[in-house]
Amino acid sequence: MAASSLEILKSVYGYDAFRGPQARIVGHVIDGNNAFVLMPTGGGKSLCYQIPAIARPGMGLVVSPLLALMADQVAALRQAGIRAAALNSDLSPDERRDLWRAIATGALDLLYIAPETLLRPDVLDRLDGVKLSLIAIDEAHCLSQWGHDFRPSYRQLDAVVARFADTPRMALTATADEPTRAEILSHLGIAEIDAFIAGFDRPNIRYAIEEKDNPRAQLKDFLRRHEDESGIVYCLSKRKTEETAEWLRGEGHDALAYHAGMDKAAREANQRRFQHGEAVIMVATIAFGMGIDKPDVRFVVHIDLPGSIEAYYQETGRAGRDGLAADTLMLYGHDDIALRGRFIEESDAPEQRKRMERQKLDALLGLAETAGCRRQVLLSYFGDRCEPCGNCDTCAEPPTLFDGTIAAQKALSCIYRTGERFGQAYIADVLLGVGNERIAGFGHDRISTFGIGTEHDNRTWRAILRQLIALRLIDVDLAGHGGLSIAPAGRDFLRDKPTLMLRAPRPPRARRGKVARSAVQSAVSEADRALFTALRQKRLEIARAQNVPPYVIFHDRTLLELAAARPASRSEMAGVPGVGEAKLDRYGPAFLSVIAEHA
């Protein structure tokens, strides 16, 4: 008799109960139905297709976008005793022949495959004769033209759906607003009744956004809270990625660079180092990260403004996949806004697409400038909601608002009287009455707006100008040198003079001294700390011997449970969450020995 889904969950994965909607989704697909699954990163999406693939007759086919992601998932599944493999271009002819033999003889539970490989006629022809338990399309937002990571090969997967019309199909993603969700359902022929929307909240992630002041000093201060932890630092350009990684290495961090301009072998080697390491910082462009399966990423930093709220949500979502506390920081300034705007206007996209991208940028700026709970703004973008979270910077330290109506009028007037061609720093100097040769040379020390803004300091005027740009009252010369001009909405504002509330900049934060223990170390009691450290060392030793990432042996959360429970026998260890039968057979003696040594 086939094992039930709960029996598989316990025996293979080591868990006694499903989380959230997992049980409903798994049962729905086991019964032969299609499913669209939207679940936050770390919410357990993979179990939603892995368990039905094991429970149903045949082989589960999983479409995944990246070779590195497939390799990690296959390694983790094999550790748990699941018969899994990946069909990709890296296989030798002998390996490919052996894999097809295993597929033909029913020796696989799950086969991972890239869309480009799956769409090859010879591959589809060979799969025609294979009994498929289901087809799961991971990272399904890639097929939507409105998604932030559209990939043409994903659009062609409807041909696969049509070819295997009687096979249950699943589309899974962590990032999809309403237009993107509708397009996925329509394109893959999945009914609305088969959609499972689990929400977007990641309560273990702390969100923080700061004005870009001194990025390296701000990053250095942030990293004091994350010594000996893995994290990702996102940069907008390849050059900044390289320079930031080099600077971090000079500061004593194990930092690597990753961007599309690197040699493929070097890029893959760095990704492997990050996946296998326990305190590695990856400095990367957006080329890095989709589907990163590393559960112990403790922080994500954006040194530059990301492209959209979807991109921000997905990139920050790579932190804290294990459910333990994680930290994020985004830095941005008016130059970032101008650069993102220029990317949109200079693209070859049709006007409809540009209009959508402008709206997405406006939504992201609204998140950056909000005085309310950031999590509420973030979730509302996706049609979700929450109470004020208490776990973001604006909840912890609510910003001060002030009536900025007069300040905005002064700023716009100054931009007009200086000819609508000077940048932020120059306008602030004129408003403050700074006497320098450049201002005198243009005669702007004699205009009516010279020195009319001394009630605010330079830092406050920068914040005011940045917010006026975000509110579309000021335009930035995208093709030139960042000159400011009055936008149509700014002219309306000068005419109508509505009340405008602005955020006062936070006072500069004093640089911290050495900060407390990391999130993981804080989660373990003083009495269990030495044992937890020893368990991590044993895990690392085993992982290196097998050349696999440490987390495919056991997650940090499982090690925390082992350190707290201190099982003394195989049966006691079997009751610890995350310890399935295959891992108990393989690793039980080694970890029980470490626990006994610390008795």
Coordinates of C-alpha atoms in Angstrom, one line a residue:
M1 CA 0.0 0.0 0.0
A2 CA 1.3 3.5 -0.9
A3 CA 2.5 5.6 2.0
S4 CA 0.4 8.5 3.1
S5 CA 1.6 12.0 2.8
L6 CA 2.1 12.3 6.5
E7 CA 4.1 9.1 6.6
I8 CA 6.3 10.5 3.9
L9 CA 6.7 13.8 5.7
K10 CA 7.9 12.0 8.8
S11 CA 10.0 9.2 7.4
V12 CA 11.7 11.2 4.7
Y13 CA 11.9 14.8 6.1
G14 CA 11.6 14.1 9.8
Y15 CA 8.6 16.4 10.5
D16 CA 5.4 15.4 12.3
A17 CA 3.0 17.9 10.9
F18 CA 2.6 20.1 7.8
R19 CA 2.7 23.9 8.0
G20 CA 0.1 26.3 6.8
P21 CA -1.7 25.2 3.6
Q22 CA 0.9 22.4 2.8
A23 CA -1.4 19.6 3.7
R24 CA -4.3 20.9 1.5
I25 CA -2.0 21.5 -1.4
V26 CA -0.3 18.1 -1.2
G27 CA -3.6 16.3 -0.9
H28 CA -5.1 18.3 -3.8
V29 CA -2.2 17.3 -6.1
I30 CA -2.1 13.6 -4.9
D31 CA -5.7 13.4 -6.0
G32 CA -4.7 14.4 -9.5
N33 CA -5.5 18.1 -9.6
N34 CA -3.5 21.0 -10.9
A35 CA -2.3 23.7 -8.5
F36 CA -0.9 27.2 -8.5
V37 CA 1.1 27.7 -5.2
L38 CA 2.1 31.2 -4.0
M39 CA 4.1 30.8 -0.8
P40 CA 6.8 33.0 0.8
T41 CA 10.4 31.8 0.4
G42 CA 11.2 29.5 3.3
G43 CA 7.5 28.5 3.5
G44 CA 8.0 25.0 2.3
K45 CA 7.0 25.2 -1.4
S46 CA 9.2 22.4 -2.5
L47 CA 7.5 19.9 -0.2
C48 CA 4.2 20.7 -2.0
Y49 CA 5.5 19.0 -5.2
Q50 CA 8.1 16.6 -3.8
I51 CA 5.7 14.6 -1.6
P52 CA 3.0 14.2 -4.3
A53 CA 5.8 13.1 -6.7
I54 CA 6.8 10.4 -4.2
A55 CA 3.3 9.4 -3.4
R56 CA 1.9 9.2 -6.9
P57 CA 2.9 6.5 -9.5
G58 CA 5.6 7.7 -11.9
M59 CA 8.3 10.3 -11.9
G60 CA 7.9 13.9 -11.0
L61 CA 9.3 16.4 -13.5
V62 CA 10.5 19.7 -12.0
V63 CA 11.2 22.7 -14.3
S64 CA 13.9 24.9 -12.6
P65 CA 15.8 27.9 -14.0
L66 CA 19.3 27.4 -12.8
L67 CA 21.8 24.5 -12.9
A68 CA 23.3 25.4 -9.5
L69 CA 19.9 25.4 -7.9
M70 CA 19.1 22.0 -9.4
A71 CA 22.4 20.6 -8.2
D72 CA 21.7 21.8 -4.6
Q73 CA 18.2 20.5 -4.5
V74 CA 19.2 17.1 -5.9
A75 CA 22.0 16.8 -3.3
A76 CA 19.6 17.6 -0.5
L77 CA 17.0 15.1 -1.7
R78 CA 19.5 12.3 -2.1
Q79 CA 20.7 13.0 1.5
A80 CA 17.0 12.3 2.5
G81 CA 16.9 9.1 0.6
I82 CA 14.9 10.3 -2.4
R83 CA 15.9 9.1 -5.8
A84 CA 16.5 12.4 -7.6
A85 CA 18.6 13.6 -10.6
A86 CA 19.1 16.6 -12.9
L87 CA 19.2 16.5 -16.7
N88 CA 21.4 19.3 -18.0
S89 CA 24.2 20.2 -20.4
D90 CA 26.9 19.5 -17.8
L91 CA 26.4 15.7 -18.0
S92 CA 28.9 13.6 -19.9
P93 CA 27.6 11.3 -22.6
D94 CA 27.9 8.3 -20.3
E95 CA 26.1 10.1 -17.5
R96 CA 23.4 11.2 -19.8
R97 CA 23.0 7.6 -21.1
D98 CA 22.8 6.2 -17.5
L99 CA 20.3 8.9 -16.5
W100 CA 17.9 8.1 -19.4
R101 CA 18.2 4.4 -18.5
A102 CA 17.2 5.2 -14.9
I103 CA 14.2 7.3 -16.2
A104 CA 13.1 4.5 -18.5
T105 CA 13.2 1.9 -15.8
G106 CA 11.3 3.9 -13.2
A107 CA 14.3 4.3 -11.0
L108 CA 13.7 8.0 -10.2
D109 CA 11.2 9.8 -8.0
L110 CA 12.1 13.3 -9.3
L111 CA 13.9 14.7 -12.3
Y112 CA 15.0 18.4 -12.4
I113 CA 15.3 20.0 -15.8
A114 CA 15.9 23.5 -17.2
P115 CA 13.1 24.8 -19.5
E116 CA 15.5 25.1 -22.5
T117 CA 16.5 21.4 -22.1
L118 CA 12.9 20.3 -21.7
L119 CA 11.7 22.1 -24.8
R120 CA 14.1 20.2 -27.1
P121 CA 12.1 17.9 -29.4
D122 CA 14.3 14.9 -28.7
V123 CA 13.8 15.3 -24.9
L124 CA 10.0 15.7 -25.3
D125 CA 9.9 12.6 -27.5
R126 CA 11.7 10.5 -25.0
L127 CA 9.5 11.7 -22.1
D128 CA 6.4 10.7 -24.1
G129 CA 7.0 7.1 -23.1
V130 CA 7.6 7.9 -19.4
K131 CA 4.9 7.7 -16.7
L132 CA 4.9 11.2 -15.1
S133 CA 3.4 11.7 -11.6
L134 CA 3.3 15.5 -12.1
I135 CA 4.9 18.5 -13.8
A136 CA 6.1 21.2 -11.4
I137 CA 7.1 24.6 -12.8
D138 CA 9.2 26.3 -10.1
E139 CA 9.9 30.1 -10.2
A140 CA 6.7 30.4 -12.3
H141 CA 6.8 34.2 -12.3
C142 CA 9.5 33.9 -15.0
L143 CA 6.8 33.2 -17.6
S144 CA 4.9 36.5 -17.0
Q145 CA 5.8 39.5 -19.2
W146 CA 4.8 41.6 -16.2
G147 CA 7.0 39.8 -13.7
H148 CA 10.4 41.2 -12.7
D149 CA 12.4 38.3 -14.1
F150 CA 10.7 37.4 -17.4
R151 CA 12.3 34.6 -19.3
P152 CA 11.2 33.8 -22.9
S153 CA 11.9 30.0 -22.5
Y154 CA 9.3 29.9 -19.7
R155 CA 6.6 31.3 -22.0
Q156 CA 7.0 28.3 -24.3
L157 CA 6.1 25.8 -21.5
D158 CA 2.5 25.9 -22.6
A159 CA 3.6 23.4 -25.3
V160 CA 4.7 21.0 -22.6
V161 CA 1.4 21.5 -20.8
A162 CA -0.6 20.7 -24.0
R163 CA 1.6 17.7 -24.7
F164 CA 1.1 16.2 -21.2
A165 CA -2.5 17.4 -20.7
D166 CA -3.5 14.5 -18.4
T167 CA -0.6 15.0 -16.0
P168 CA -1.2 17.2 -13.0
R169 CA 0.7 20.5 -13.3
M170 CA 1.9 22.8 -10.7
A171 CA 3.2 26.4 -10.9
L172 CA 5.1 27.6 -7.8
T173 CA 6.4 31.0 -6.9
A174 CA 7.2 33.3 -4.0
T175 CA 6.8 36.5 -5.9
A176 CA 3.8 37.5 -8.0
D177 CA 1.5 40.5 -7.8
E178 CA -2.1 40.1 -9.1
P179 CA -1.4 40.8 -12.8
T180 CA 1.5 38.3 -12.8
R181 CA -0.7 35.6 -11.0
A182 CA -3.5 36.1 -13.5
E183 CA -1.1 35.6 -16.4
I184 CA 0.4 32.5 -14.9
L185 CA -3.0 30.9 -14.4
S186 CA -4.2 31.8 -17.9
H187 CA -1.0 30.7 -19.7
L188 CA -0.7 27.3 -17.9
G189 CA -4.5 26.6 -18.0
I190 CA -4.8 26.4 -14.2
A191 CA -8.2 27.3 -12.8
E192 CA -8.7 29.9 -10.1
I193 CA -10.2 27.3 -7.9
D194 CA -6.8 25.4 -8.0
A195 CA -4.9 28.5 -6.7
F196 CA -3.4 28.4 -3.2
I197 CA -2.3 31.9 -2.0
A198 CA -0.5 31.4 1.3
G199 CA 0.4 35.1 1.8
F200 CA 3.7 37.0 1.6
D201 CA 4.7 37.8 5.1
R202 CA 8.2 36.7 6.4
P203 CA 7.9 37.7 10.0
N204 CA 11.5 36.6 10.8
I205 CA 13.0 39.2 8.5
R206 CA 13.6 42.7 9.8
Y207 CA 13.3 45.4 7.1
A208 CA 15.3 48.7 7.3
I209 CA 15.8 51.4 4.7
E210 CA 18.2 54.4 5.1
E211 CA 19.2 57.4 3.1
K212 CA 22.5 56.7 1.4
D213 CA 25.0 58.9 3.3
N214 CA 28.3 57.1 3.5
P215 CA 27.6 53.6 2.1
R216 CA 30.8 51.9 3.2
A217 CA 30.5 53.3 6.7
Q218 CA 26.8 52.3 6.8
L219 CA 27.6 48.8 5.6
K220 CA 30.5 48.4 8.0
D221 CA 28.3 49.4 10.9
F222 CA 25.6 46.9 9.7
L223 CA 28.0 44.0 9.5
R224 CA 29.1 44.5 13.1
R225 CA 25.8 42.8 14.0
H226 CA 26.6 39.8 11.7
E227 CA 30.1 38.6 12.4
D228 CA 30.7 35.0 11.3
E229 CA 27.5 34.9 9.3
S230 CA 26.6 34.4 5.6
G231 CA 24.9 37.2 3.7
I232 CA 24.4 38.9 0.3
V233 CA 25.3 42.5 -0.6
Y234 CA 23.6 43.6 -3.8
C235 CA 25.2 46.3 -6.0
L236 CA 23.9 47.8 -9.3
S237 CA 27.1 47.7 -11.3
K238 CA 29.8 45.1 -12.0
R239 CA 32.5 47.6 -11.1
K240 CA 30.9 48.4 -7.7
T241 CA 30.5 44.7 -7.1
E242 CA 34.2 44.1 -7.6
E243 CA 35.3 47.1 -5.6
T244 CA 33.0 46.4 -2.7
A245 CA 34.1 42.8 -2.4
E246 CA 37.7 43.9 -2.5
W247 CA 37.1 46.5 0.2
L248 CA 35.3 43.9 2.4
R249 CA 38.2 41.5 2.1
G250 CA 40.4 44.3 3.3
E251 CA 38.1 44.8 6.3
G252 CA 38.7 41.1 7.2
H253 CA 35.5 39.5 5.7
D254 CA 35.4 36.4 3.5
A255 CA 33.8 38.3 0.6
L256 CA 33.3 37.1 -3.0
A257 CA 32.1 38.9 -6.2
Y258 CA 29.5 37.6 -8.6
H259 CA 28.3 39.3 -11.8
A260 CA 27.4 38.5 -15.4
G261 CA 30.7 39.9 -16.7
M262 CA 32.8 37.4 -14.9
D263 CA 34.3 34.2 -16.4
K264 CA 31.7 31.5 -16.1
A265 CA 34.1 29.1 -14.2
A266 CA 35.0 31.8 -11.7
R267 CA 31.4 32.8 -11.2
E268 CA 30.4 29.2 -10.6
A269 CA 33.4 28.6 -8.2
N270 CA 32.3 31.7 -6.2
Q271 CA 28.7 30.5 -6.0
R272 CA 29.9 27.1 -4.8
R273 CA 32.1 28.7 -2.1
F274 CA 29.1 30.7 -0.9
Q275 CA 26.8 27.6 -0.9
H276 CA 29.4 25.5 1.0
G277 CA 30.7 28.1 3.4
E278 CA 29.3 29.2 6.8
A279 CA 30.4 32.8 7.0
V280 CA 30.8 33.9 3.3
I281 CA 29.5 37.3 2.0
M282 CA 28.5 37.3 -1.6
V283 CA 28.7 40.8 -3.2
A284 CA 26.6 40.6 -6.4
T285 CA 24.5 42.1 -9.1
I286 CA 21.0 40.8 -9.6
A287 CA 22.6 38.1 -11.8
F288 CA 23.0 36.2 -8.5
G289 CA 20.3 34.7 -6.4
M290 CA 17.2 33.3 -8.1
G291 CA 16.4 30.1 -6.3
I292 CA 19.3 30.3 -3.9
D293 CA 18.6 27.4 -1.6
K294 CA 21.0 28.3 1.2
P295 CA 18.8 28.4 4.3
D296 CA 21.3 30.2 6.6
V297 CA 21.7 33.5 4.8
R298 CA 21.4 35.8 7.8
F299 CA 21.3 39.2 6.0
V300 CA 20.7 40.9 2.7
V301 CA 22.0 44.5 1.9
H302 CA 21.1 46.6 -1.1
I303 CA 23.8 49.3 -1.5
D304 CA 21.7 50.6 -4.4
L305 CA 18.0 50.9 -5.1
P306 CA 16.6 47.6 -6.5
G307 CA 14.4 47.6 -9.6
S308 CA 11.0 47.1 -8.1
I309 CA 9.1 45.9 -5.0
E310 CA 9.0 42.4 -6.5
A311 CA 12.8 42.4 -6.9
Y312 CA 13.3 43.8 -3.4
Y313 CA 10.9 41.2 -1.9
Q314 CA 12.6 38.3 -3.7
E315 CA 16.1 39.4 -3.0
T316 CA 15.5 40.1 0.7
G317 CA 13.6 36.8 0.8
R318 CA 16.9 35.0 0.3
A319 CA 17.6 35.7 4.0
G320 CA 16.3 33.6 6.8
R321 CA 14.9 30.7 4.8
D322 CA 15.4 28.5 7.9
G323 CA 12.9 30.6 9.9
L324 CA 15.5 32.0 12.2
A325 CA 16.0 35.8 12.6
A326 CA 17.4 37.7 9.5
D327 CA 18.2 41.3 8.8
T328 CA 18.0 43.5 5.7
L329 CA 19.1 47.0 4.8
M330 CA 18.5 49.1 1.7
L331 CA 20.4 52.3 1.0
Y332 CA 19.3 54.8 -1.6
G333 CA 19.6 58.4 -2.6
H334 CA 18.4 60.7 -5.4
D335 CA 21.0 59.5 -7.8
D336 CA 19.5 56.0 -7.5
I337 CA 16.1 57.3 -8.4
A338 CA 17.5 59.1 -11.4
L339 CA 19.5 56.0 -12.6
R340 CA 16.5 53.7 -12.3
G341 CA 14.4 56.2 -14.2
R342 CA 17.0 56.4 -16.9
F343 CA 17.0 52.6 -17.3
I344 CA 13.3 52.7 -17.9
E345 CA 13.3 55.6 -20.4
E346 CA 16.3 54.4 -22.4
S347 CA 15.1 50.8 -22.8
D348 CA 13.7 49.5 -26.0
A349 CA 10.5 48.3 -24.3
P350 CA 7.1 49.4 -25.7
E351 CA 5.4 52.4 -24.0
Q352 CA 2.9 50.1 -22.1
R353 CA 5.9 48.3 -20.5
K354 CA 7.6 51.6 -19.6
R355 CA 4.4 52.8 -18.0
M356 CA 4.2 49.7 -15.9
E357 CA 7.9 50.0 -14.9
R358 CA 7.3 53.7 -13.8
Q359 CA 4.4 52.5 -11.6
K360 CA 6.6 49.8 -10.1
L361 CA 9.4 52.4 -9.4
D362 CA 6.8 54.7 -7.8
A363 CA 5.6 51.9 -5.6
L364 CA 9.2 51.1 -4.5
L365 CA 9.8 54.8 -3.7
G366 CA 6.6 54.8 -1.6
L367 CA 8.0 51.9 0.4
A368 CA 11.3 53.7 0.9
E369 CA 9.7 57.0 2.0
T370 CA 6.9 55.7 4.1
A371 CA 6.5 56.9 7.7
G372 CA 4.4 53.9 8.5
C373 CA 5.2 50.2 9.0
R374 CA 7.3 49.0 6.1
R375 CA 5.9 45.5 6.2
Q376 CA 2.3 46.8 5.8
V377 CA 3.4 48.8 2.7
L378 CA 5.3 45.8 1.3
L379 CA 2.5 43.3 1.9
S380 CA -0.2 45.7 0.6
Y381 CA 1.6 45.9 -2.8
F382 CA 0.8 42.1 -3.2
G383 CA -2.7 42.4 -1.9
D384 CA -1.8 41.1 1.6
R385 CA -2.0 42.8 5.0
C386 CA -0.7 42.7 8.5
E387 CA -0.8 44.7 11.7
P388 CA 2.1 47.0 12.4
C389 CA 4.9 44.5 12.7
G390 CA 7.3 45.8 15.3
N391 CA 10.1 44.3 13.2
C392 CA 11.1 47.1 10.9
D393 CA 13.0 50.3 11.3
T394 CA 9.9 52.6 11.2
C395 CA 8.1 50.5 13.8
A396 CA 11.2 50.5 16.1
E397 CA 11.9 54.2 15.6
P398 CA 8.9 56.0 14.0
P399 CA 10.2 58.9 11.8
T400 CA 9.4 62.5 12.6
L401 CA 7.1 64.2 10.1
F402 CA 7.0 68.0 9.5
D403 CA 5.0 70.4 7.4
G404 CA 7.2 70.7 4.4
T405 CA 4.9 72.9 2.3
I406 CA 7.0 76.0 2.6
A407 CA 10.3 74.1 2.2
A408 CA 9.0 72.5 -1.0
Q409 CA 8.0 75.8 -2.4
K410 CA 11.4 77.3 -1.6
A411 CA 13.2 74.3 -3.2
L412 CA 11.1 74.4 -6.4
S413 CA 11.5 78.2 -6.6
C414 CA 15.2 77.9 -6.3
I415 CA 15.4 75.3 -9.0
Y416 CA 13.4 77.6 -11.3
R417 CA 15.5 80.7 -10.6
T418 CA 18.8 78.9 -11.2
G419 CA 17.6 77.8 -14.6
E420 CA 16.5 74.2 -13.9
R421 CA 19.9 72.7 -14.8
F422 CA 21.8 72.2 -11.5
G423 CA 22.0 69.2 -9.3
Q424 CA 21.0 68.5 -5.7
A425 CA 24.2 69.7 -4.0
Y426 CA 24.2 73.0 -5.8
I427 CA 20.5 73.7 -5.1
A428 CA 21.1 73.0 -1.4
D429 CA 24.1 75.3 -1.3
V430 CA 22.1 78.2 -2.8
L431 CA 19.2 77.7 -0.4
L432 CA 21.7 77.7 2.5
G433 CA 23.5 80.8 1.2
V434 CA 26.9 79.1 0.8
G435 CA 29.3 81.6 -0.7
N436 CA 31.6 79.9 -3.2
E437 CA 33.2 80.8 -6.6
R438 CA 30.8 78.6 -8.6
I439 CA 27.6 80.2 -7.2
A440 CA 29.1 83.7 -7.5
G441 CA 30.3 82.9 -11.1
F442 CA 26.7 82.2 -12.1
G443 CA 25.4 85.2 -10.2
H444 CA 23.2 83.0 -8.0
D445 CA 24.4 84.8 -4.9
R446 CA 22.2 87.7 -6.0
I447 CA 18.9 85.9 -6.7
S448 CA 15.9 85.9 -4.3
T449 CA 16.3 82.3 -3.2
F450 CA 19.9 82.6 -2.1
G451 CA 20.1 81.9 1.6
I452 CA 16.3 81.6 2.1
G453 CA 16.6 78.0 3.5
T454 CA 18.8 78.4 6.6
E455 CA 16.1 77.0 8.8
H456 CA 17.3 73.5 7.6
D457 CA 20.8 72.1 7.4
N458 CA 22.4 70.5 4.3
R459 CA 21.4 67.0 5.3
T460 CA 17.7 68.0 5.7
W461 CA 17.7 69.8 2.3
R462 CA 19.1 66.6 0.7
A463 CA 16.2 64.6 2.3
I464 CA 13.6 67.2 1.1
L465 CA 14.9 67.2 -2.5
R466 CA 15.0 63.4 -2.5
Q467 CA 11.4 63.2 -1.3
L468 CA 10.3 65.7 -3.9
I469 CA 11.9 63.6 -6.6
A470 CA 10.2 60.5 -5.2
L471 CA 6.9 62.4 -5.2
R472 CA 7.4 63.3 -8.9
L473 CA 7.4 67.0 -8.1
I474 CA 11.0 67.3 -9.4
D475 CA 12.5 65.6 -12.5
V476 CA 16.1 64.6 -12.8
D477 CA 18.0 65.1 -16.1
L478 CA 18.5 61.5 -17.0
A479 CA 20.8 62.0 -20.0
G480 CA 22.9 64.8 -18.5
H481 CA 24.6 65.3 -15.1
G482 CA 21.6 65.0 -12.7
G483 CA 20.3 68.5 -13.2
L484 CA 16.9 69.1 -11.4
S485 CA 13.9 70.6 -13.1
I486 CA 10.3 71.2 -12.0
A487 CA 8.0 68.4 -13.1
P488 CA 4.4 69.1 -14.2
A489 CA 3.1 67.9 -10.8
G490 CA 5.6 70.4 -9.2
R491 CA 4.1 73.3 -11.2
D492 CA 0.6 72.2 -10.0
F493 CA 1.9 72.2 -6.5
L494 CA 3.3 75.7 -6.8
R495 CA 0.0 76.9 -8.1
D496 CA -2.3 75.0 -5.7
K497 CA 0.0 75.0 -2.6
P498 CA -1.5 72.0 -0.9
T499 CA -0.1 70.9 2.6
L500 CA 2.8 68.5 2.2
M501 CA 4.1 66.4 5.1
L502 CA 7.6 65.2 4.7
R503 CA 9.9 63.0 6.8
A504 CA 12.7 64.6 8.8
P505 CA 16.0 62.8 8.3
R506 CA 17.1 60.6 11.2
P507 CA 20.0 62.0 13.1
P508 CA 23.4 60.4 12.1
R509 CA 23.8 57.2 14.1
A510 CA 26.8 56.8 16.3
R511 CA 29.0 54.0 15.0
R512 CA 28.5 51.0 17.2
G513 CA 31.1 49.1 19.1
K514 CA 31.4 45.3 18.9
V515 CA 27.8 44.0 18.9
A516 CA 26.2 41.1 20.5
R517 CA 26.0 37.5 19.3
S518 CA 24.5 36.5 16.0
A519 CA 20.9 35.6 15.4
V520 CA 21.7 31.8 15.6
Q521 CA 24.0 32.1 18.6
S522 CA 21.2 34.1 20.3
A523 CA 18.8 31.3 19.7
V524 CA 20.8 28.8 21.7
S525 CA 21.0 28.9 25.5
E526 CA 24.3 29.5 27.3
A527 CA 24.3 25.9 28.6
D528 CA 23.9 24.5 25.1
R529 CA 26.3 26.8 23.2
A530 CA 29.4 24.6 23.4
L531 CA 27.4 21.6 22.2
F532 CA 25.8 23.6 19.3
T533 CA 29.2 24.7 18.2
A534 CA 30.5 21.1 18.3
L535 CA 27.5 19.9 16.3
R536 CA 28.2 22.6 13.6
Q537 CA 31.8 21.5 13.5
K538 CA 30.8 17.9 13.0
R539 CA 28.3 18.9 10.3
L540 CA 31.0 20.9 8.5
E541 CA 33.4 17.9 8.7
I542 CA 30.9 15.5 7.2
A543 CA 29.9 18.0 4.5
R544 CA 33.5 18.6 3.4
A545 CA 34.1 14.9 3.2
Q546 CA 31.1 14.6 0.8
N547 CA 31.7 17.9 -1.0
V548 CA 28.2 19.1 -0.3
P549 CA 26.9 22.2 1.5
P550 CA 26.6 21.8 5.3
Y551 CA 22.9 22.6 5.3
V552 CA 22.0 19.5 3.2
I553 CA 23.2 17.4 6.2
F554 CA 21.1 19.3 8.7
H555 CA 19.8 22.8 9.0
D556 CA 20.9 25.1 11.8
R557 CA 17.4 24.8 13.2
T558 CA 17.8 21.0 13.5
L559 CA 21.2 21.4 15.2
L560 CA 19.5 23.9 17.7
E561 CA 16.9 21.2 18.5
L562 CA 19.6 18.6 18.9
A563 CA 21.6 20.8 21.3
A564 CA 18.5 21.5 23.4
A565 CA 17.0 18.0 23.4
R566 CA 20.4 16.2 23.8
P567 CA 19.0 12.8 22.6
A568 CA 20.9 9.8 24.0
S569 CA 19.6 7.1 21.6
R570 CA 18.6 6.6 18.0
S571 CA 14.9 6.5 19.0
E572 CA 15.2 9.8 20.8
M573 CA 17.0 11.4 17.9
A574 CA 14.3 10.2 15.5
G575 CA 11.9 12.5 17.4
V576 CA 13.9 15.7 16.6
P577 CA 12.4 17.8 13.8
G578 CA 14.3 17.5 10.5
V579 CA 15.8 14.0 11.2
G580 CA 14.3 11.6 8.7
E581 CA 15.1 7.9 8.5
A582 CA 17.8 8.1 5.8
K583 CA 19.7 10.8 7.7
L584 CA 19.2 9.0 11.0
D585 CA 20.8 5.9 9.5
R586 CA 23.6 7.8 7.9
Y587 CA 24.5 10.4 10.5
G588 CA 22.8 9.3 13.8
P589 CA 25.9 7.6 15.3
A590 CA 28.2 10.6 14.5
F591 CA 26.0 13.2 16.1
L592 CA 24.9 11.1 19.0
S593 CA 28.6 10.6 19.8
V594 CA 29.2 14.4 19.8
I595 CA 26.2 14.8 22.2
A596 CA 27.5 12.1 24.5
E597 CA 30.8 13.8 24.7
H598 CA 29.1 16.9 26.0
A599 CA 26.8 15.1 28.5

